[in-house]
């Protein structure tokens, strides 16, 4: 009998080490593995090291089952409060190394204090978007003596005092992000740089700092990455001081620094021999002063010049040097022409990523040279390159068959071009929005050959019908996102076909008048991972929303504006426990009672967009309670007729 059992379950004879090795390669399929048998269920529990919590109610069971967690992710659990954090800290006091609270808003300094004191081995902490945290919270973080990575983006109320506490307490820090921490000045940055000498990566974007704050930063001998996006206090003099640290820098981002000129940047990068990535987007007109400096940057791999005026001299200098160049972004650059772009392409055959979005002076001549010289391109973005002819896309598909990411939005690509592009069998992301020359025939080529496609944008592709969408659904089983907004010829047949795409997470179908609840119900039953749904201006009724509520519990965001739904459908959505973002504009059949009941039931709601006409009719006490739960309510002025036949009365009056 025992021998028969081993034959029926051969994996039962494998050692724990071998099974753990198998689990390492399963990723998201470990849940199915654990359901196979009791022994596998136990092994999966002991193997799991990362836990992504979904709802406060599920936390006790998760903490009991998984006892060896090293990383806790609360991004799908925005209602995590001090109690939840305390319970998790107690459960994993000896193993926890990383915590992500970047989407949570209800915890306080008390919860953080308990976390860092209980989990002495904590090395990573993400507090991004915690806009209500103050210096007391920063002081609590300072007790995490072993902390190496800290993200505090948009912690707007933390000041120099708070960051000073962290600097003194967390001397092992190697990465710090203070983006949009607008109360931190030169004093706080100086303290951080002076005390945390192991820093390798520092993000000071949008801080009111000057060269006084940067002076101690340049003394950091291990600094590799420095991000200074949108710092108005950074000017040419600041960069001259920064020159002392330039020998260690590998990544520098000074994009949107309006007071930085070519002269200042040139003084910095003259000695930046180790610089690998440079971003100077939207800074200035690039002159010959800077062009000469590129001859010294032989190790440069990534250059981003978005929004700058580019001269031929600069493009030639990039072509003649930067032998290691792999990524070039010229997004919305003026002055980019065929001659300069072709010059770069000829010299850099190892180029992997190229962004020439809105470079409207280039023609097929550039594409001919690029595709001929850079056959190993994996990413090509050329939205609104209006001078590029339809023949150019045939060249792209024929010569660059390693493409994984292609953006041809608002171009002249047609079915022949798509046929060629479909030869790129590795293609994962394809954007064709506003491409008016493509039809079902071209889309069918993509469906038959691009089996790895995960993202498809067909925004306002007016000639696409159910035939083309069905071809995609059949041929692209890995599809995760599709945008069919305002494709007014598609109907329920398309949605029924897409129901077979079980990995679909995002569906954009706004402005498709031929779609109904029948098609949406098919999607809800087939696409269990659906997280983002936009059905604005579709003829979706209560039946469609009820089907969503019954079948798609993974839904996080939905837009039902202008849909003929009633209170019944809206209240049904409240049963979706993960729902965080709800937009309801101009839904004229809703009553205030129904709206209030639905909002009250959506306990995980973090963002709510409503018509301003509701504002005076919904009790002020109710709105205060919802905002107190951490929900951000945005009001929009959309004209509509509001039913008030059963105005809400109750405890919020």
C-alpha atoms as one frame of an Amber mdcrd trajectory, in Angstrom:
protein
   0.000   0.000   0.000   2.822   2.358   0.892   4.569   1.494  -2.387   1.346
   2.288  -4.310   1.094   5.649  -2.561   4.623   6.555  -3.648   3.762   5.653
  -7.230   0.664   7.851  -7.150   2.565  10.740  -5.519   6.163  10.513  -6.754
   7.010  13.983  -5.428   6.345  12.771  -1.877   9.671  10.965  -2.043  11.632
  14.153  -2.792  13.727  15.768  -0.078  12.715  19.091   1.455  15.740  20.760
  -0.155  14.691  19.649  -3.645  11.085  20.771  -3.109  12.277  24.164  -1.847
  14.346  24.480  -5.014  11.227  23.746  -7.078   9.244  26.356  -5.147  11.936
  28.945  -5.877  11.025  28.661  -9.574   7.234  28.602  -9.196   6.793  32.279
  -8.215   3.038  32.980  -8.126   2.044  29.330  -8.557   3.038  28.321  -5.022
  -0.585  28.592  -3.860  -1.672  25.887  -6.300   1.302  23.777  -5.238   0.338
  24.011  -1.571  -3.193  22.798  -2.348  -1.874  19.529  -3.802  -1.471  17.712
  -0.483  -1.143  18.295   3.253   2.599  17.756   3.164   3.047  20.232   0.309
   0.838  22.700   2.168   3.161  22.466   5.154   6.319  22.695   3.037   5.074
  25.774   1.173   4.313  27.461   4.502   7.863  26.864   5.727   9.404  27.897
   2.395   7.654  31.239   1.896   9.811  34.245   2.745   7.689  37.078   1.278
   4.108  37.804   2.335   1.838  40.236   0.469  -1.121  40.912   2.721  -4.474
  41.616   1.068  -6.895  42.616   3.808  -6.717  43.201   7.590  -9.217  40.376
   8.171  -6.900  37.848   6.504  -3.848  38.804   8.539  -4.354  36.604  11.662
  -4.626  33.426   9.560  -1.637  34.432   7.422   0.509  35.107  10.485  -0.374
  31.721  11.947   0.431  29.821   8.773   3.633  31.526   7.615   6.280  31.602
  10.330   9.497  32.384   8.430   8.665  35.647   6.631  11.520  38.030   5.846
   9.626  40.563   3.723   6.160  42.016   4.462   4.325  43.876   1.695   1.285
  45.950   2.722   0.739  47.627  -0.670  -2.528  45.723  -1.174  -3.616  46.370
   2.396  -3.970  50.173   2.697  -5.936  49.871   5.942  -2.958  48.491   7.843
  -2.910  50.345  11.173  -0.815  50.191  14.318  -2.587  47.033  15.489  -1.884
  45.183  12.243   1.757  46.266  12.199   2.192  45.291  15.845   0.769  41.813
  15.248   3.057  41.278  12.258   6.090  42.511  14.189   5.395  40.106  17.063
   4.941  37.191  14.662   8.186  37.824  12.771  10.384  39.493  15.369  13.323
  37.221  14.618  13.077  36.966  10.824  11.648  40.220   9.423  14.094  42.205
   7.277  11.905  44.324   4.951   8.541  46.127   5.284   6.661  48.040   2.581
   4.050  50.510   3.923   4.068  52.783   0.871   0.282  52.480   0.306  -0.792
  52.505   3.956  -2.021  55.672   5.644  -3.523  54.649   8.982  -0.400  53.780
  10.978   1.267  56.269  13.325   4.609  56.800  15.026   3.480  54.374  17.753
   3.125  51.546  15.236   6.515  52.315  13.725   8.133  52.412  17.143   6.778
  48.975  17.980   7.926  47.624  14.616  11.551  48.757  14.826  11.954  47.868
  18.509  10.500  44.389  18.041  12.253  43.597  14.748  15.864  44.423  15.425
  17.027  42.887  12.149  15.034  45.271   9.932  17.165  46.498   7.005  14.569
  47.917   4.552  11.603  50.210   5.272   9.356  51.936   2.738   7.242  54.785
   4.174   6.578  56.535   0.860   3.341  58.566   0.635   2.876  58.671   4.419
   1.887  62.336   4.190   0.660  62.557   7.805   3.833  61.303   9.463   5.798
  63.883  11.437   9.131  64.069  13.221   7.908  61.719  15.966   7.640  58.970
  13.353  11.138  59.757  12.075  12.425  59.527  15.653  10.834  56.084  15.911
  12.555  54.987  12.691  15.855  56.171  14.160  15.748  53.217  16.563  16.231
  50.809  13.618  19.982  50.573  14.082  20.521  48.040  11.292  18.489  49.891
   8.658  20.211  50.077   5.264  17.468  51.257   2.904  14.813  53.884   3.679
  12.181  55.374   1.386  10.296  58.450   2.657   9.020  60.001  -0.571   6.208
  62.537   0.017   6.574  62.524   3.801   5.914  66.243   3.600   5.628  66.917
   7.340   8.996  65.458   8.326  11.524  68.235   8.930  15.247  68.621   9.552
  14.680  67.514  13.142  13.234  64.184  12.087  15.838  63.418   9.443  18.501
  64.462  11.951  17.270  61.776  14.351  17.464  59.204  11.576  20.961  60.329
  10.633  22.188  59.854  14.189  20.423  56.544  14.782  20.712  54.769  11.424
  24.380  54.997  10.545  24.306  51.878   8.342  22.069  53.524   5.751  23.149
  52.935   2.149  20.043  54.156   0.282  17.762  57.052   1.234  14.890  58.573
  -0.756  13.582  61.946   0.471  11.728  62.939  -2.715   9.128  65.651  -2.032
  10.046  65.905   1.671   9.738  69.671   1.285  10.453  70.566   4.924  13.928
  69.077   4.787  16.525  71.740   3.998  20.294  72.047   3.758  20.576  71.388
   7.497  18.865  67.987   7.365  20.680  66.883   4.219  23.989  67.952   5.746
  23.341  65.936   8.908  22.426  62.874   6.858  25.569  63.082   4.733  27.810
  63.702   7.740  26.509  60.854   9.893  25.658  58.223   7.257  28.990  57.835
   5.533  28.076  54.505   3.893  25.461  56.119   1.628  25.583  54.852  -1.960
  22.261  56.163  -3.325  20.552  59.440  -2.389  17.363  60.974  -3.817  16.873
  64.647  -2.878  14.381  65.493  -5.624  12.155  68.557  -5.112  13.881  69.573
  -1.873  14.623  73.257  -1.153  18.357  72.655  -0.977  21.340  74.627  -2.253
  25.063  74.060  -2.669  25.345  74.416   1.117  23.458  71.160   1.539  25.287
  69.479  -1.295  28.713  70.320   0.123  28.734  67.493   2.707  27.076  65.159
   0.191  30.102  65.438  -2.085  32.281  64.155   0.744  30.551  60.754   0.594
  33.242  58.463  -0.773  30.849  55.614  -1.612  28.148  57.684  -3.344  27.194
  56.073  -6.654  23.695  57.432  -7.387  22.527  61.010  -6.892  19.051  62.191
  -7.894  18.299  65.928  -7.845  15.136  66.190  -9.960  13.364  69.546  -9.795
  15.645  71.250  -7.260  15.377  75.007  -7.991  18.148  75.803  -5.503  20.665
  73.763  -7.477  22.557  75.937  -9.950  25.890  75.998 -11.769  27.793  76.906
  -8.616  26.289  73.878  -6.847  27.518  71.574  -9.585  30.979  73.099  -9.439
  31.152  72.068  -5.782  29.752  68.655  -6.677  32.682  68.191  -9.048  34.760
  66.925  -6.128  32.491  63.859  -5.849  32.149  63.244  -9.544  34.829  60.571
  -9.691  32.677  58.094  -7.745  29.292  58.924  -9.299  27.792  56.375 -11.681
  24.220  57.728 -11.892  23.313  61.431 -11.973  19.832  62.887 -12.515  19.479
  66.678 -12.618  16.356  66.730 -14.810  13.966  69.669 -14.376  16.624  71.728
 -12.567  15.755  75.047 -14.162  18.818  76.916 -12.868  21.373  74.472 -14.233
  23.041  75.354 -17.530  25.436  73.609 -19.879  28.329  75.400 -18.250  27.533
  74.068 -14.795  26.953  70.541 -15.982  30.133  70.597 -18.038  32.159  71.566
 -14.965  30.818  68.483 -13.228  31.098  65.802 -15.884  34.552  66.851 -17.083
  36.028  64.518 -14.460  33.152  62.040 -14.154  35.044  59.143 -15.664  32.827
  56.520 -14.005  29.457  58.053 -14.987  27.163  55.396 -16.492  23.729  57.072
 -16.488  23.037  60.765 -17.099  19.613  62.445 -17.096  19.440  66.164 -17.941
  15.853  66.197 -19.253  14.086  69.565 -19.489  17.071  71.541 -18.297  18.351
  73.704 -21.128  19.428  74.146 -24.702  22.433  71.872 -25.134  25.366  73.873
 -26.521  28.832  73.068 -27.784  30.208  73.538 -24.249  28.483  70.352 -23.161
  29.032  68.594 -26.469  32.780  68.627 -25.910  32.371  66.947 -22.510  30.779
  63.840 -23.965  34.129  62.927 -25.480  35.317  62.209 -21.937  32.396  59.971
 -20.977  33.467  56.730 -22.548  31.640  54.638 -19.914  28.241  56.318 -20.407
  25.517  53.723 -21.029  22.313  55.791 -20.660  21.660  59.370 -21.795  18.297
  61.098 -21.303  17.911  64.479 -22.989  14.098  64.701 -22.992  12.679  68.110
 -23.808  16.039  69.710 -24.605  17.017  71.523 -27.783  19.577  69.261 -29.443
  22.249  70.428 -31.876  23.933  68.310 -34.518  27.236  68.938 -32.737  25.910
  67.222 -29.613  24.588  64.251 -31.556  27.913  63.898 -33.310  29.815  63.983
 -30.038  27.538  61.253 -28.651  28.165  59.261 -31.815  31.928  59.687 -31.731
  32.348  58.799 -28.056  30.147  56.998 -25.500  31.260  53.660 -26.855  29.202
  51.810 -24.221  25.892  53.540 -25.053  22.896  51.209 -24.707  19.985  53.576
 -24.044  19.227  56.987 -25.579  16.114  59.053 -24.871  15.317  62.062 -27.068
  11.681  62.350 -25.982  10.172  65.610 -27.324  13.579  66.995 -28.276  13.756
  69.835 -30.784  16.553  69.790 -33.347  16.697  66.003 -33.819  17.037  65.272
 -37.520  17.917  62.411 -39.826  21.584  63.324 -40.104  22.318  63.416 -36.382
  20.242  60.379 -35.497  21.746  58.334 -38.308  25.212  59.368 -37.177  24.538
  57.957 -33.702  23.000  54.747 -35.041  25.958  53.967 -37.284  28.430  54.239
 -34.401  26.421  52.420 -31.734  25.440  49.025 -33.003  24.913  47.778 -29.425
  22.124  50.289 -28.760  19.226  48.533 -27.021  16.688  51.252 -26.185  15.778
  54.326 -28.241  13.056  56.888 -27.508  12.379  59.410 -30.302   8.810  60.273
 -29.254   7.522  63.453 -30.939  10.734  63.990 -32.901   8.773  65.243 -35.871
  11.672  66.111 -38.157  12.895  62.558 -38.667  11.834  60.506 -41.685  12.163
  57.010 -43.078  15.841  57.749 -43.740  16.588  57.663 -40.001  14.608  54.467
 -39.494  16.474  52.841 -42.369  19.829  53.581 -40.746  18.676  52.694 -37.221
  17.236  49.328 -38.188  20.209  48.482 -40.354  22.836  49.489 -37.789  21.089
  48.509 -34.537  19.426  45.153 -35.182  19.449  44.226 -31.486  17.068  46.982
 -30.338  14.718  45.753 -27.615  12.779  48.993 -27.129  11.727  51.563 -29.749
   9.399  54.421 -28.862   8.392  56.727 -31.704   4.955  58.087 -30.844   3.788
  60.925 -33.091   6.750  60.735 -35.469   4.468  62.097 -38.150   7.059  62.350
 -40.938   7.926  58.643 -40.829   6.237  56.839 -43.701   4.352  53.551 -43.499
   7.165  51.752 -45.336   9.504  52.386 -42.392   7.571  50.001 -40.167   8.244
  47.154 -42.568  11.964  47.832 -42.092  11.554  47.760 -38.304   9.784  44.414
 -38.290  12.135  42.876 -40.820  15.418  43.949 -39.232  14.771  44.401 -35.482
  13.272  41.105 -34.458  14.528  41.352 -30.869  11.986  44.087 -30.074  10.143
  43.613 -26.793   8.695  47.112 -26.360   7.322  49.151 -29.293   5.369  52.406
 -29.165   3.923  53.435 -32.548   1.115  55.637 -31.172  -0.281  58.141 -33.690
   1.927  57.070 -36.591   1.295  55.969 -40.185   1.705  52.256 -39.500  -0.721
  50.077 -41.487  -1.539  46.377 -41.846   1.607  45.687 -43.897   3.662  47.291
 -41.155   1.942  45.192 -38.502   2.575  42.052 -40.520   6.285  42.847 -40.420
   6.206  43.827 -36.736   4.527  40.509 -35.923   7.816  38.810 -36.804   9.146
  40.192 -33.515   8.193  37.076 -31.581   9.633  38.459 -28.307   7.273  41.454
 -28.374   5.656  42.087 -24.987   4.417  45.673 -25.128   2.801  47.150 -28.256
   1.191  50.588 -28.407  -0.927  51.438 -31.445  -3.227  54.129 -30.073  -4.626
  56.558 -32.670  -3.190  54.500 -35.536  -6.028  54.987 -38.007  -4.615  52.830
 -40.807  -4.691  49.471 -39.043  -7.533  46.969 -39.317  -8.410  43.481 -38.131
  -6.082  42.024 -40.758  -2.997  43.637 -39.248  -4.066  42.769 -35.722  -4.586
  39.144 -36.740  -0.908  38.925 -37.747   0.056  40.068 -34.246  -2.285  37.542
 -32.662  -0.909  34.660 -34.693   2.800  35.340 -34.074   3.314  37.373 -30.876
   2.553  34.800 -28.218   4.537  36.686 -25.538   2.449  39.870 -25.798   1.364
  41.162 -22.374   0.331  44.795 -23.070  -1.643  46.087 -26.072  -2.861  49.658
 -26.574  -5.513  50.166 -29.285  -6.894  53.495 -28.043  -9.181  54.987 -30.710
  -8.194  52.478 -33.403 -11.499  53.002 -35.145 -11.320  50.169 -37.695 -10.788
  47.382 -35.182 -13.718  45.004 -34.664 -14.449  41.786 -32.789 -12.469  39.828
 -35.393  -9.175  41.532 -34.523  -9.698  41.369 -30.760 -10.642  37.688 -30.966
  -7.402  36.978 -32.846  -5.436  38.640 -30.044  -7.340  36.754 -27.361  -6.696
  33.405 -29.040  -3.045  33.975 -29.913  -1.810  35.964 -26.879  -2.574  33.909
 -23.744  -0.177  35.967 -21.576  -2.099  39.231 -22.128  -2.216  41.352 -18.946
  -3.479  44.707 -20.273  -5.542  45.813 -23.246  -6.820  49.318 -23.995  -9.743
  49.403 -26.429 -11.128  52.783 -25.356 -13.372  54.411 -27.996 -13.032  51.493
 -30.414 -16.718  51.839 -31.209 -16.982  48.780 -33.465 -16.174  46.179 -30.836
 -18.928  44.322 -28.984 -19.550  41.561 -26.483 -17.890  39.015 -28.760 -14.561
  40.711 -28.006 -15.063  40.495 -24.262 -16.185  36.887 -24.464 -12.996  36.083
 -26.370 -10.827  37.982 -23.864 -12.318  35.893 -21.058  -9.817  33.176 -22.016
  -6.906  35.517 -21.089  -6.722  34.387 -17.483  -3.788  36.705 -16.661  -5.643
  39.876 -17.713  -5.214  42.520 -15.015  -6.211  45.776 -16.717  -9.091  46.359
 -19.140  -9.842  49.788 -20.677 -13.121  49.813 -22.643 -14.502  53.301 -22.054
 -16.587  54.784 -24.820 -17.481  51.445 -26.458 -21.277  51.726 -26.940 -21.760
  48.186 -28.284 -20.546  46.522 -25.092 -23.039  45.286 -22.516 -23.241  43.450
 -19.213 -23.246  40.151 -21.089 -19.662  40.641 -22.280 -18.513  42.053 -18.949
 -19.949  39.041 -17.137 -17.899  36.746 -19.383 -14.720  38.682 -18.541 -15.484
  38.611 -14.817 -15.861  34.831 -14.869 -12.730  34.179 -16.926 -10.309  36.868
 -15.762  -9.995  36.310 -12.017  -6.905  38.552 -11.735  -8.623  41.646 -13.147
  -7.521  44.613 -11.009  -8.232  47.757 -13.078 -11.424  48.291 -15.096 -12.681
  51.363 -16.955 -16.239  51.025 -18.337 -17.015  54.738 -18.571 -19.684  55.498
 -21.194 -20.469  51.816 -21.780 -23.962  50.370 -21.610 -23.190  48.358 -18.492
 -26.108  47.758 -16.135 -26.475  46.297 -12.656 -26.132  42.757 -14.000 -22.567
  43.489 -15.094 -21.561  44.958 -11.719 -23.193  42.110  -9.812 -21.240  39.604
 -11.903 -18.021  41.499 -11.158 -18.758  41.409  -7.447 -19.428  37.675  -7.544
 -16.446  36.643  -9.652 -13.661  39.249  -9.544 -12.510  39.789  -5.989  -9.103
  41.033  -7.165 -10.559  44.304  -8.513  -8.817  47.385  -7.081  -9.961  50.201
  -9.383 -13.123  50.827 -11.403 -14.663  53.737 -13.314 -18.446  53.441 -13.876
 -19.086  57.036 -14.953 -21.991  57.608 -17.371 -23.160  53.993 -16.988 -26.903
  53.277 -16.542 -26.387  51.544 -13.193 -28.629  51.852 -10.146 -28.095  51.562
  -6.416 -28.343  47.776  -6.685 -25.264  47.456  -8.888 -23.220  50.010  -6.992
 -23.921  48.441  -3.607 -22.913  45.056  -5.048 -19.416  46.444  -5.698 -19.017
  47.038  -1.963 -18.505  43.294  -1.500 -15.188  43.461  -3.405 -12.802  43.610
  -0.483  -9.759  44.842  -2.417 -11.536  47.787  -4.078  -9.475  50.923  -3.421
 -10.313  53.372  -6.220 -13.867  54.216  -7.358 -14.972  56.845  -9.904 -18.681
  57.661 -10.221 -19.494  60.667 -12.432 -22.812  61.413 -14.109 -24.460  58.130
 -13.157 -27.941  59.616 -13.249 -29.888  56.616 -11.941 -28.109  56.561  -8.595
 -29.649  57.956  -5.432 -27.771  59.533  -2.550 -28.898  56.648  -0.319 -27.379
  54.100  -2.690 -24.138  56.029  -3.021 -23.746  56.367   0.739 -24.502  52.685
   1.321 -21.951  51.625  -1.303 -19.209  53.908   0.025 -19.871  52.739   3.564
 -19.535  49.128   2.440 -16.247  49.676   0.555 -14.086  49.496   3.658 -10.803
  49.472   1.744 -11.556  52.564  -0.350  -8.591  54.939  -0.632  -9.638  57.191
  -3.511 -13.140  58.297  -4.469 -14.066  60.592  -7.364 -17.599  62.065  -7.292
 -19.724  64.800  -8.873 -19.739  68.057  -6.926 -23.546  67.934  -6.940 -23.373
  65.163  -4.327 -21.315  67.265  -1.939 -24.193  69.306  -0.534 -26.548  66.317
  -0.351 -24.335  63.820   1.445 -24.219  64.448   5.226 -21.010  66.206   6.209
 -20.489  63.819   9.101 -20.471  60.871   6.741 -17.851  62.458   4.486 -15.682
  63.215   7.515 -15.880  59.606   8.654 -14.903  58.297   5.212 -11.940  60.684
   5.007 -10.987  59.626   8.529 -10.665  56.064   7.235  -7.920  57.293   4.911
 -10.021  57.857   1.779  -9.154  60.802  -0.474 -12.359  62.276  -1.967 -11.999
  64.269  -5.195 -14.881  66.347  -6.522 -15.572  66.960 -10.213 -18.152  69.305
 -11.705 -20.136  67.132 -14.130 -23.659  68.192 -15.030 -26.267  65.506 -14.375
 -29.724  64.961 -12.987 -29.592  63.588  -9.457 -32.336  61.437  -8.028 -33.152
  62.569  -4.476 -36.307  60.583  -3.866 -34.825  58.811  -0.836 -32.324  61.182
   0.708 -30.139  59.587   3.348 -31.073  60.215   6.966 -29.352  58.684   9.944
 -26.472  58.928  12.322 -24.432  61.245  10.059 -27.055  64.033   9.963
